[in-house]
Tab-separated table of C-alpha atoms in Angstrom:
chain	number	residue	atom	x	y	z
A	94	UNK	CA	0.000	0.000	0.000
A	95	UNK	CA	1.291	3.474	-0.870
A	96	UNK	CA	2.023	5.764	2.039
A	97	UNK	CA	-0.705	8.436	1.885
A	98	UNK	CA	1.814	11.041	2.972
A	99	UNK	CA	3.608	10.560	-0.354
A	100	UNK	CA	0.523	11.020	-2.498
A	101	UNK	CA	0.399	14.536	-3.929
A	102	UNK	CA	-2.788	16.414	-3.098
A	103	UNK	CA	-5.148	17.059	-5.964
A	104	UNK	CA	-5.864	19.928	-6.120
A	105	UNK	CA	-4.726	20.398	-2.525
A	106	UNK	CA	-5.404	19.777	1.145
A	107	UNK	CA	-8.170	21.862	2.686
A	108	UNK	CA	-7.091	23.887	5.694
A	109	UNK	CA	-10.082	22.810	7.768
A	110	UNK	CA	-9.084	19.147	7.661
A	111	UNK	CA	-6.808	17.554	10.274
A	112	UNK	CA	-4.103	17.084	7.659
A	113	UNK	CA	-4.303	20.746	6.649
A	114	UNK	CA	-3.800	21.806	10.238
A	115	UNK	CA	-0.824	19.448	10.568
A	116	UNK	CA	0.772	21.046	7.496
A	117	UNK	CA	0.445	24.538	8.964
A	118	UNK	CA	1.773	23.328	12.313
A	119	UNK	CA	4.812	21.850	10.557
A	120	UNK	CA	5.652	25.106	8.792
A	121	UNK	CA	5.128	27.106	11.985
A	122	UNK	CA	7.432	24.806	13.969
A	123	UNK	CA	10.147	24.872	11.313
A	124	UNK	CA	10.163	28.573	10.525
A	125	UNK	CA	9.481	29.406	14.171
A	126	UNK	CA	12.598	27.511	15.210
A	127	UNK	CA	14.767	29.621	12.912
A	128	UNK	CA	12.963	32.860	13.796
A	129	UNK	CA	13.104	32.241	17.533
A	130	UNK	CA	16.811	31.470	17.331
A	131	UNK	CA	17.511	34.642	15.373
A	132	UNK	CA	15.577	36.860	17.777
A	133	UNK	CA	17.363	35.669	20.915
A	134	UNK	CA	21.021	35.368	19.881
A	135	UNK	CA	21.743	39.094	20.214
A	136	UNK	CA	20.417	39.057	23.761
A	137	UNK	CA	22.998	36.393	24.613
A	138	UNK	CA	26.021	38.091	23.011
A	139	UNK	CA	27.427	39.850	26.113
A	140	UNK	CA	27.198	36.652	28.168
A	141	UNK	CA	28.757	34.616	25.338
A	142	UNK	CA	31.667	37.042	25.199
A	143	UNK	CA	32.232	36.877	28.963
A	144	UNK	CA	31.938	33.099	29.157
A	145	UNK	CA	34.279	32.433	26.221
A	146	UNK	CA	36.629	35.313	27.049
A	147	UNK	CA	36.029	36.681	23.562
A	148	UNK	CA	36.575	40.081	21.982
A	149	UNK	CA	34.167	42.084	19.808
A	150	UNK	CA	35.259	40.295	16.613
A	151	UNK	CA	34.025	36.975	18.022
A	152	UNK	CA	30.619	38.513	18.742
A	153	UNK	CA	30.505	39.854	15.187
A	154	UNK	CA	31.362	36.437	13.747
A	155	UNK	CA	28.769	34.789	15.999
A	156	UNK	CA	26.142	36.790	14.144
A	157	UNK	CA	27.781	36.903	10.735
A	158	UNK	CA	28.798	33.255	10.346
A	159	UNK	CA	25.077	32.436	10.325
A	160	UNK	CA	24.138	35.314	8.008
A	161	UNK	CA	26.979	34.478	5.626
A	162	UNK	CA	25.898	30.935	4.794
A	163	UNK	CA	22.207	31.848	4.945
A	164	UNK	CA	22.542	34.748	2.492
A	165	UNK	CA	24.865	32.822	0.188
A	166	UNK	CA	22.715	29.696	-0.081
A	167	UNK	CA	19.089	30.719	0.441
A	168	UNK	CA	18.338	30.886	-3.296
A	169	UNK	CA	19.972	27.489	-3.786
A	170	UNK	CA	17.830	26.104	-0.950
A	171	UNK	CA	14.643	27.170	-2.700
A	172	UNK	CA	15.782	25.653	-5.994
A	173	UNK	CA	16.702	22.360	-4.298
A	174	UNK	CA	13.209	22.114	-2.821
A	175	UNK	CA	11.558	22.723	-6.183
A	176	UNK	CA	13.740	20.075	-7.827
A	177	UNK	CA	14.091	17.282	-5.262
A	178	UNK	CA	10.990	17.736	-3.135
A	179	UNK	CA	10.014	20.556	-0.816
A	180	UNK	CA	9.248	18.310	2.132
A	181	UNK	CA	12.530	16.442	1.729
A	182	UNK	CA	14.647	19.611	1.670
A	183	UNK	CA	12.591	21.186	4.462
A	184	UNK	CA	13.151	18.160	6.714
A	185	UNK	CA	16.840	18.108	5.806
A	186	UNK	CA	17.031	21.795	6.733
A	187	UNK	CA	15.322	21.228	10.087
A	188	UNK	CA	17.687	18.364	10.971
A	189	UNK	CA	20.725	20.328	9.786
A	190	UNK	CA	19.649	23.368	11.783
A	191	UNK	CA	19.129	21.247	14.891
A	192	UNK	CA	22.576	19.642	14.588
A	193	UNK	CA	24.142	23.077	14.182
A	194	UNK	CA	22.191	24.299	17.220
A	195	UNK	CA	23.393	21.353	19.299
A	196	UNK	CA	26.997	22.087	18.343
A	197	UNK	CA	26.486	25.758	19.272
A	198	UNK	CA	25.098	24.735	22.639
A	199	UNK	CA	28.048	22.509	23.521
A	200	UNK	CA	30.763	24.628	21.863
A	201	UNK	CA	33.864	24.610	24.104
A	202	UNK	CA	35.378	27.716	22.515
A	203	UNK	CA	34.690	30.587	20.149
A	204	UNK	CA	36.047	28.811	17.066
A	205	UNK	CA	33.650	25.891	17.421
A	206	UNK	CA	30.743	28.251	18.108
A	207	UNK	CA	31.419	30.256	14.943
A	208	UNK	CA	31.748	27.108	12.819
A	209	UNK	CA	28.511	25.753	14.275
A	210	UNK	CA	26.732	29.032	13.519
A	211	UNK	CA	27.825	28.678	9.898
A	212	UNK	CA	26.310	25.190	9.878
A	213	UNK	CA	23.113	26.645	11.306
A	214	UNK	CA	23.019	29.073	8.405
A	215	UNK	CA	23.183	26.222	5.891
A	216	UNK	CA	20.243	24.596	7.633
A	217	UNK	CA	18.398	27.898	7.606
A	218	UNK	CA	19.001	28.265	3.861
A	219	UNK	CA	17.373	24.853	3.302
A	220	UNK	CA	14.601	25.413	5.817
A	221	UNK	CA	13.499	29.012	5.255
A	222	UNK	CA	12.391	28.845	1.592
A	223	UNK	CA	10.716	25.479	2.186
A	224	UNK	CA	8.416	26.726	4.913
A	225	UNK	CA	5.994	28.686	2.739
A	226	UNK	CA	6.716	26.445	-0.252
A	227	UNK	CA	5.095	23.577	1.677
A	228	UNK	CA	1.933	25.637	2.070
A	229	UNK	CA	1.967	26.665	-1.573
A	230	UNK	CA	2.557	23.115	-2.754
A	231	UNK	CA	0.166	21.325	-0.382
A	232	UNK	CA	-2.755	23.550	0.638
A	233	UNK	CA	-5.801	24.026	-1.589
A	234	UNK	CA	-5.570	27.332	-3.530
A	235	UNK	CA	-8.759	28.611	-1.910
A	236	UNK	CA	-7.202	28.231	1.565
A	237	UNK	CA	-3.634	29.354	0.889
A	238	UNK	CA	-4.109	32.994	1.844
A	239	UNK	CA	-5.620	31.990	5.178
A	240	UNK	CA	-2.852	29.445	5.756
A	241	UNK	CA	-0.204	32.098	5.076
A	242	UNK	CA	-2.039	34.390	7.484
A	243	UNK	CA	-1.881	31.747	10.211
A	244	UNK	CA	1.815	31.159	9.461
A	245	UNK	CA	2.536	34.889	9.667
A	246	UNK	CA	0.482	35.326	12.824
A	247	UNK	CA	2.197	32.547	14.724
A	248	UNK	CA	5.535	33.825	13.446
A	249	UNK	CA	4.714	37.217	14.913
A	250	UNK	CA	3.911	35.615	18.254
A	251	UNK	CA	7.268	33.859	18.118
A	252	UNK	CA	9.026	37.135	17.398
A	253	UNK	CA	7.317	38.711	20.394
A	254	UNK	CA	8.071	35.817	22.743
A	255	UNK	CA	11.680	35.439	21.574
A	256	UNK	CA	13.311	38.286	23.518
A	257	UNK	CA	11.536	37.285	26.750
A	258	UNK	CA	12.454	33.651	26.339
A	259	UNK	CA	16.020	34.446	25.316
A	260	UNK	CA	16.554	36.806	28.225
A	261	UNK	CA	15.114	34.307	30.677
A	262	UNK	CA	17.360	31.542	29.346
A	263	UNK	CA	20.478	33.707	29.455
A	264	UNK	CA	19.773	34.933	32.977
A	265	UNK	CA	18.662	31.467	34.129
A	266	UNK	CA	19.967	28.183	32.696
A	267	UNK	CA	22.553	30.001	30.584
A	268	UNK	CA	23.183	31.221	27.040
A	269	UNK	CA	23.799	27.702	25.701
A	270	UNK	CA	20.097	26.927	26.095
A	271	UNK	CA	19.332	29.619	23.527
A	272	UNK	CA	20.666	27.101	20.990
A	273	UNK	CA	19.800	23.818	22.699
A	274	UNK	CA	16.114	24.789	22.745
A	275	UNK	CA	15.987	24.157	18.990
A	276	UNK	CA	16.738	20.449	19.368
A	277	UNK	CA	13.417	19.344	20.939
A	278	UNK	CA	11.502	21.613	18.555
A	279	UNK	CA	13.176	19.868	15.610
A	280	UNK	CA	12.496	16.458	17.179
A	281	UNK	CA	8.793	17.370	17.181
A	282	UNK	CA	8.746	18.932	13.713
A	283	UNK	CA	10.437	16.182	11.697
A	284	UNK	CA	8.069	13.248	12.437
A	285	UNK	CA	5.031	15.488	11.907
A	286	UNK	CA	6.387	16.553	8.518
A	287	UNK	CA	7.183	12.993	7.451
A	288	UNK	CA	3.806	11.676	8.560
A	289	UNK	CA	1.390	14.414	7.544
A	290	UNK	CA	2.934	16.649	4.862
A	291	UNK	CA	2.665	15.458	1.241
A	292	UNK	CA	5.707	15.722	-0.986
A	293	UNK	CA	5.573	18.276	-3.781
A	294	UNK	CA	7.898	19.454	-6.536
A	295	UNK	CA	7.920	22.019	-9.303
A	296	UNK	CA	7.532	20.048	-12.561
A	297	UNK	CA	8.977	23.027	-14.452
A	298	UNK	CA	12.240	22.962	-12.482
A	299	UNK	CA	14.993	21.805	-14.806
A	300	UNK	CA	18.550	22.585	-15.824
A	301	UNK	CA	21.745	22.491	-13.830
A	302	UNK	CA	22.246	24.174	-10.478
A	303	UNK	CA	24.334	27.321	-10.365
A	304	UNK	CA	26.948	25.898	-8.005
A	305	UNK	CA	29.631	28.230	-9.373
A	306	UNK	CA	27.470	31.277	-8.670
A	307	UNK	CA	26.704	30.143	-5.130
A	308	UNK	CA	30.374	29.457	-4.357
A	309	UNK	CA	31.560	32.753	-5.849
A	310	UNK	CA	28.871	34.768	-4.068
A	311	UNK	CA	29.433	33.188	-0.669
A	312	UNK	CA	33.237	33.358	-1.001
A	313	UNK	CA	33.103	37.030	-1.936
A	314	UNK	CA	30.928	37.817	1.079
A	315	UNK	CA	33.201	35.794	3.365
A	316	UNK	CA	36.354	37.649	2.269
A	317	UNK	CA	34.719	41.085	2.487
A	318	UNK	CA	33.301	40.263	5.920
A	319	UNK	CA	36.721	39.099	7.126
A	320	UNK	CA	38.346	42.278	5.809
A	321	UNK	CA	35.842	44.517	7.606
A	322	UNK	CA	35.920	42.675	10.928
A	323	UNK	CA	39.698	42.272	11.054
A	324	UNK	CA	40.577	45.686	9.589
A	325	UNK	CA	41.681	47.060	12.972
A	326	UNK	CA	43.938	44.077	13.652
A	327	UNK	CA	46.610	45.247	11.236
A	328	UNK	CA	46.895	41.803	9.677
A	329	UNK	CA	48.572	41.642	6.279
A	330	UNK	CA	45.746	39.356	5.159
A	331	UNK	CA	43.155	42.143	5.384
A	332	UNK	CA	44.074	43.980	2.130
A	333	UNK	CA	44.361	40.661	0.296
A	334	UNK	CA	40.943	39.585	1.576
A	335	UNK	CA	39.373	42.890	0.541
A	336	UNK	CA	40.837	42.721	-2.979
A	337	UNK	CA	39.931	39.048	-3.282
A	338	UNK	CA	36.362	39.743	-2.196
A	339	UNK	CA	35.937	42.465	-4.815
A	340	UNK	CA	37.458	40.283	-7.552
A	341	UNK	CA	35.198	37.360	-6.650
A	342	UNK	CA	32.179	39.681	-6.671
A	343	UNK	CA	33.129	40.694	-10.203
A	344	UNK	CA	33.551	37.039	-11.156
A	345	UNK	CA	30.085	36.315	-9.706
A	346	UNK	CA	28.517	38.984	-11.947
A	347	UNK	CA	30.453	37.656	-14.954
A	348	UNK	CA	29.327	34.067	-14.357
A	349	UNK	CA	25.693	35.024	-13.741
A	350	UNK	CA	25.561	36.916	-17.031
A	351	UNK	CA	26.738	33.902	-18.993
A	352	UNK	CA	25.068	30.903	-17.345
A	353	UNK	CA	21.970	29.356	-18.878
A	354	UNK	CA	20.295	28.924	-15.468
A	355	UNK	CA	21.871	31.542	-13.160
A	356	UNK	CA	21.079	31.749	-9.466
A	357	UNK	CA	20.410	35.482	-9.896
A	358	UNK	CA	19.185	36.090	-13.472
A	359	UNK	CA	20.533	39.515	-14.507
A	360	UNK	CA	17.491	40.230	-16.670
A	361	UNK	CA	15.278	40.511	-13.580
A	362	UNK	CA	17.043	43.784	-12.853
A	363	UNK	CA	15.755	45.142	-16.155
A	364	UNK	CA	12.794	46.238	-14.054
A	365	UNK	CA	13.847	49.647	-12.746
A	366	UNK	CA	11.299	49.372	-9.970
A	367	UNK	CA	12.749	46.044	-8.805
A	368	UNK	CA	16.289	47.436	-8.845
A	369	UNK	CA	15.220	50.578	-6.995
A	370	UNK	CA	13.376	48.705	-4.256
A	371	UNK	CA	16.343	46.390	-3.712
A	372	UNK	CA	18.676	49.383	-3.356
A	373	UNK	CA	16.308	50.764	-0.722
A	374	UNK	CA	16.289	47.320	0.924
A	375	UNK	CA	20.096	47.336	1.152
A	376	UNK	CA	20.067	50.723	2.892
A	377	UNK	CA	17.211	49.957	5.262
A	378	UNK	CA	18.361	46.520	6.356
A	379	UNK	CA	21.979	47.613	6.705
A	380	UNK	CA	20.793	50.176	9.249
A	381	UNK	CA	18.557	47.632	10.985
A	382	UNK	CA	21.335	45.055	11.081
A	383	UNK	CA	23.782	47.448	12.695
A	384	UNK	CA	21.211	48.862	15.105
A	385	UNK	CA	19.897	45.575	16.465
A	386	UNK	CA	23.433	44.217	16.839
A	387	UNK	CA	24.507	47.188	18.960
A	388	UNK	CA	21.393	48.229	20.872
A	389	UNK	CA	21.167	45.164	23.126
A	390	UNK	CA	24.872	45.548	23.935
A	391	UNK	CA	24.251	49.212	24.757
A	392	UNK	CA	21.385	48.364	27.102
A	393	UNK	CA	23.342	45.638	28.902
A	394	UNK	CA	26.876	47.055	28.908
A	395	UNK	CA	26.104	50.734	29.417
A	396	UNK	CA	22.627	50.991	30.923
A	397	UNK	CA	23.013	47.944	33.176
A	398	UNK	CA	19.997	45.998	31.927
A	399	UNK	CA	19.798	42.257	32.497
A	400	UNK	CA	19.511	39.996	29.463
A	401	UNK	CA	15.786	39.590	30.096
A	402	UNK	CA	15.231	43.329	30.514
A	403	UNK	CA	17.192	44.212	27.387
A	404	UNK	CA	15.232	41.721	25.317
A	405	UNK	CA	11.924	42.885	26.725
A	406	UNK	CA	12.881	46.510	26.121
A	407	UNK	CA	12.568	45.968	22.355
A	408	UNK	CA	9.030	44.591	22.591
A	409	UNK	CA	7.316	47.856	21.498
A	410	UNK	CA	8.755	47.554	17.982
A	411	UNK	CA	7.446	43.993	17.650
A	412	UNK	CA	4.064	44.931	19.118
A	413	UNK	CA	3.640	47.782	16.641
A	414	UNK	CA	4.546	45.477	13.751
A	415	UNK	CA	1.981	42.907	14.891
A	416	UNK	CA	-0.779	45.445	15.421
A	417	UNK	CA	-0.361	47.738	12.432
A	418	UNK	CA	1.443	45.936	9.591
A	419	UNK	CA	-1.792	44.784	7.947
A	420	UNK	CA	-3.137	48.358	7.886
A	421	UNK	CA	0.181	49.589	6.552
A	422	UNK	CA	-0.038	47.065	3.718
A	423	UNK	CA	-3.549	48.268	2.868
A	424	UNK	CA	-2.402	51.892	2.883
A	425	UNK	CA	0.564	51.053	0.671
A	426	UNK	CA	-1.753	49.316	-1.776
A	427	UNK	CA	-3.925	52.443	-1.996
A	428	UNK	CA	-1.226	55.104	-2.322
A	429	UNK	CA	1.645	53.069	-3.761
A	430	UNK	CA	5.093	52.369	-2.297
A	431	UNK	CA	6.875	55.675	-2.929
A	432	UNK	CA	5.623	57.623	0.090
A	433	UNK	CA	5.844	54.730	2.623
A	434	UNK	CA	9.372	53.875	1.468
A	435	UNK	CA	10.366	57.517	1.885
A	436	UNK	CA	8.632	58.338	5.168
A	437	UNK	CA	9.374	54.987	6.850
A	438	UNK	CA	13.184	55.223	6.697
A	439	UNK	CA	13.074	58.832	7.894
A	440	UNK	CA	11.028	57.820	10.937
A	441	UNK	CA	13.456	54.978	11.635
A	442	UNK	CA	16.373	57.389	11.336
A	443	UNK	CA	14.720	59.691	13.876
A	444	UNK	CA	14.188	56.774	16.249
A	445	UNK	CA	17.844	55.761	16.032
A	446	UNK	CA	19.002	59.308	16.704
A	447	UNK	CA	16.716	59.409	19.745
A	448	UNK	CA	18.616	56.363	21.023
A	449	UNK	CA	21.582	58.697	21.574
A	450	UNK	CA	19.819	59.706	24.804
A	451	UNK	CA	20.213	56.164	26.149
A	452	UNK	CA	23.248	56.155	28.395
A	453	UNK	CA	24.369	55.031	31.824
A	454	UNK	CA	21.425	56.479	33.765
A	455	UNK	CA	18.808	56.111	31.042
A	456	UNK	CA	15.154	55.929	32.019
A	457	UNK	CA	13.194	53.402	30.002
A	458	UNK	CA	10.019	55.496	29.889
A	459	UNK	CA	11.774	58.797	29.231
A	460	UNK	CA	14.656	57.742	26.975
A	461	UNK	CA	14.340	54.207	25.560
A	462	UNK	CA	10.593	53.885	24.930
A	463	UNK	CA	10.111	57.075	22.838
A	464	UNK	CA	12.985	56.097	20.554
A	465	UNK	CA	11.630	52.581	20.053
A	466	UNK	CA	8.088	53.841	19.397
A	467	UNK	CA	9.319	56.175	16.659
A	468	UNK	CA	11.511	53.397	15.232
A	469	UNK	CA	8.599	50.949	15.371
A	470	UNK	CA	6.292	53.326	13.519
A	471	UNK	CA	8.925	53.677	10.836
A	472	UNK	CA	9.231	49.905	10.533
A	473	UNK	CA	5.446	49.575	10.300
A	474	UNK	CA	5.348	52.228	7.593
A	475	UNK	CA	7.931	50.680	5.297
A	476	UNK	CA	8.244	46.893	5.727
A	477	UNK	CA	4.943	45.659	4.287
A	478	UNK	CA	4.891	48.147	1.362
A	479	UNK	CA	8.509	47.228	0.580
A	480	UNK	CA	7.616	43.547	0.227
A	481	UNK	CA	4.550	44.388	-1.843
A	482	UNK	CA	6.623	46.651	-4.116
A	483	UNK	CA	9.103	43.844	-4.758
A	484	UNK	CA	6.351	41.429	-5.763
A	485	UNK	CA	4.517	43.975	-7.905
A	486	UNK	CA	7.648	45.023	-9.810
A	487	UNK	CA	8.089	41.727	-11.701
A	488	UNK	CA	5.971	39.277	-13.625
A	489	UNK	CA	3.809	37.167	-11.247
A	490	UNK	CA	5.567	33.999	-12.407
A	491	UNK	CA	8.862	35.345	-11.020
A	492	UNK	CA	7.468	36.502	-7.674
A	493	UNK	CA	9.203	33.708	-5.770
A	494	UNK	CA	12.569	34.519	-7.365
A	495	UNK	CA	12.090	38.251	-6.759
A	496	UNK	CA	11.238	37.707	-3.111
A	497	UNK	CA	14.208	35.357	-2.684
A	498	UNK	CA	16.615	37.924	-4.149
A	499	UNK	CA	15.139	40.626	-1.931
A	500	UNK	CA	15.489	38.425	1.153
A	501	UNK	CA	19.090	37.683	0.217
A	502	UNK	CA	19.758	41.411	-0.272
A	503	UNK	CA	18.400	42.141	3.211
A	504	UNK	CA	20.628	39.496	4.788
A	505	UNK	CA	23.710	40.647	2.874
A	506	UNK	CA	23.030	44.195	4.063
A	507	UNK	CA	22.812	43.031	7.680
A	508	UNK	CA	25.942	40.924	7.269
A	509	UNK	CA	28.049	43.813	5.984
A	510	UNK	CA	26.605	46.226	8.546
A	511	UNK	CA	27.504	44.006	11.507
A	512	UNK	CA	30.988	43.616	10.023
A	513	UNK	CA	31.585	47.238	9.082
A	514	UNK	CA	29.703	49.438	11.545
A	515	UNK	CA	31.990	48.776	14.543
A	516	UNK	CA	34.925	49.742	12.311
A	517	UNK	CA	33.244	52.985	11.251
A	518	UNK	CA	32.327	53.751	14.868
A	519	UNK	CA	35.869	53.133	16.090
A	520	UNK	CA	35.036	50.197	18.357
A	521	UNK	CA	38.116	48.412	19.617
A	522	UNK	CA	38.253	44.652	20.301
A	523	UNK	CA	37.517	45.163	23.999
A	524	UNK	CA	34.993	47.991	23.604
A	525	UNK	CA	32.010	46.011	24.857
A	526	UNK	CA	33.835	45.302	28.139
A	527	UNK	CA	33.959	49.007	29.030
A	528	UNK	CA	30.755	50.994	29.543
A	529	UNK	CA	32.407	54.339	28.743
A	530	UNK	CA	34.164	53.066	25.607
A	531	UNK	CA	31.084	51.328	24.266
A	532	UNK	CA	28.799	54.284	25.005
A	533	UNK	CA	31.091	56.606	23.063
A	534	UNK	CA	31.249	54.202	20.115
A	535	UNK	CA	27.475	53.691	20.170
A	536	UNK	CA	27.092	57.462	19.978
A	537	UNK	CA	29.191	57.459	16.809
A	538	UNK	CA	27.386	54.461	15.302
A	539	UNK	CA	23.799	55.714	15.474
A	540	UNK	CA	24.375	58.690	13.141
A	541	UNK	CA	25.876	56.266	10.624
A	542	UNK	CA	22.731	54.102	10.812
A	543	UNK	CA	20.480	57.145	10.527
A	544	UNK	CA	22.493	58.439	7.579
A	545	UNK	CA	22.109	55.183	5.663
A	546	UNK	CA	18.360	55.326	6.276
A	547	UNK	CA	18.219	58.887	4.943
A	548	UNK	CA	20.050	57.707	1.815
A	549	UNK	CA	17.431	54.968	1.468
A	550	UNK	CA	14.623	57.525	1.785
A	551	UNK	CA	16.184	59.761	-0.873
A	552	UNK	CA	16.629	56.763	-3.191
A	553	UNK	CA	12.989	55.776	-2.674
A	554	UNK	CA	11.708	59.266	-3.418
A	555	UNK	CA	13.895	59.590	-6.514
A	556	UNK	CA	13.526	56.137	-8.034
A	557	UNK	CA	10.424	54.312	-6.749
A	558	UNK	CA	7.207	54.994	-8.590
A	559	UNK	CA	3.581	54.723	-7.418
A	560	UNK	CA	1.846	52.650	-8.514
A	561	UNK	CA	4.592	50.213	-9.381
A	562	UNK	CA	4.970	49.640	-13.128
A	563	UNK	CA	3.569	46.273	-14.106
A	564	UNK	CA	1.680	45.847	-10.826
A	565	UNK	CA	-0.466	42.745	-10.661
A	566	UNK	CA	-4.213	42.854	-10.624
A	567	UNK	CA	-5.707	41.857	-7.236
A	568	UNK	CA	-5.971	38.141	-8.038
A	569	UNK	CA	-2.346	37.932	-9.186
A	570	UNK	CA	-1.202	39.887	-6.177
A	571	UNK	CA	-2.906	37.390	-3.900
A	572	UNK	CA	-1.174	34.516	-5.639
A	573	UNK	CA	2.181	36.303	-5.462
A	574	UNK	CA	1.798	36.830	-1.758
A	575	UNK	CA	1.206	33.130	-1.305
A	576	UNK	CA	4.076	31.867	-3.418
A	577	UNK	CA	6.716	34.355	-2.333
A	578	UNK	CA	7.887	34.652	1.269
A	579	UNK	CA	7.936	38.180	2.685
A	580	UNK	CA	10.915	39.644	4.428
A	581	UNK	CA	11.254	38.669	8.047
A	582	UNK	CA	10.688	41.426	10.589
A	583	UNK	CA	13.711	43.703	10.979
A	584	UNK	CA	15.950	42.464	13.718
A	585	UNK	CA	15.085	38.811	13.109
A	586	UNK	CA	17.393	37.296	10.505
A	587	UNK	CA	19.713	40.211	11.019
A	588	UNK	CA	20.313	39.318	14.670
């Protein structure tokens, strides 16, 4: 007898059935595991540094080793799922992520922790695209929008709970449990996926994989990240790494232009709107990446917050995103993306400049909360319209590819920001161990973040058009939203 879990649904599983609910639960557990991990790691950074006797570069690599492999391989992960089976690659990603998490949790030193974080990123690259792809490939078309809504809603709950849970773990059992928590979640997710989720593939997926493009892209990012993080060390390898990174980036562009099935098809950038929105994405998520890396350190090192308090302090931004993002998306649909993508970054820039008031004797109500409320309103204003603008700027059949490229751009921006911002702000290797030194560097970093956001706002006003050229009609837009994953909330994958 054929295993019913292997029989493809025709035309799809209804959400109201037990099997439909199992499918949604599987995607929530898988994506929630990655999201929860990403929202709590920053909270643990100061304690990781103290426990492993590590300098600032180790903290940067703890974040960036994950972002590096995730950004470099996320498009490959989506293609693997389409070709070899979305459930198969999703399950592989969950197991891989769990193994990486276990190695992080038992890491005896900084080197092992960084290597394990890179392994986590590979798992995330396999897992993240597969989460919504399972819904798209398994759920009945009439129920997909509702299923995506449930997925997004539970993801938002996870983002809200993450800082509390992370802070409690760091202050209680210890920072290692931030990673070890993923293991039982994976142990629950995998058997549910194997038992209840049907396998699905894209019958149109064909051609060879762009392995050369993936290797060149990831290698270029790795060398540039190394050059930025180690620039203050005076190592002779830094200039060589910087030059090598630039040369490999050029080789990546050359290869992508000439391959029959490139990972990043150059012709997609023929859409001026798509190119413009991705440039805005780079600016916005670079600022977010740098901000969320530094702000929790500022609250703990300078303002004396506990890990739990520093994580909970950021809750207003998440709460505003949960409460108002749907209305922001509706507003963006009515007036187009140009104004939201201009006003949103400016509000975020104002919020980051307000964070300059947060010092040694900062009051949460007087100093921290107003800055985070302004920042949160800016995030609400721009994030949903940005995702919608990406999807509306290309043909509906390429919505998944467009969203994948935009997600990769956001992660690359966060990666380079975490690597480069401490250098621009003059943070020494031991800066986070001194409240005075870190406070001074934080004061230099926030104007850099705000400035990048202002550049993004100017780019949006000058280049983004409303309505987006080639925007889908409402039915196509609904389908695009189902097949293409939106950007994660700022401060999630970037953390």
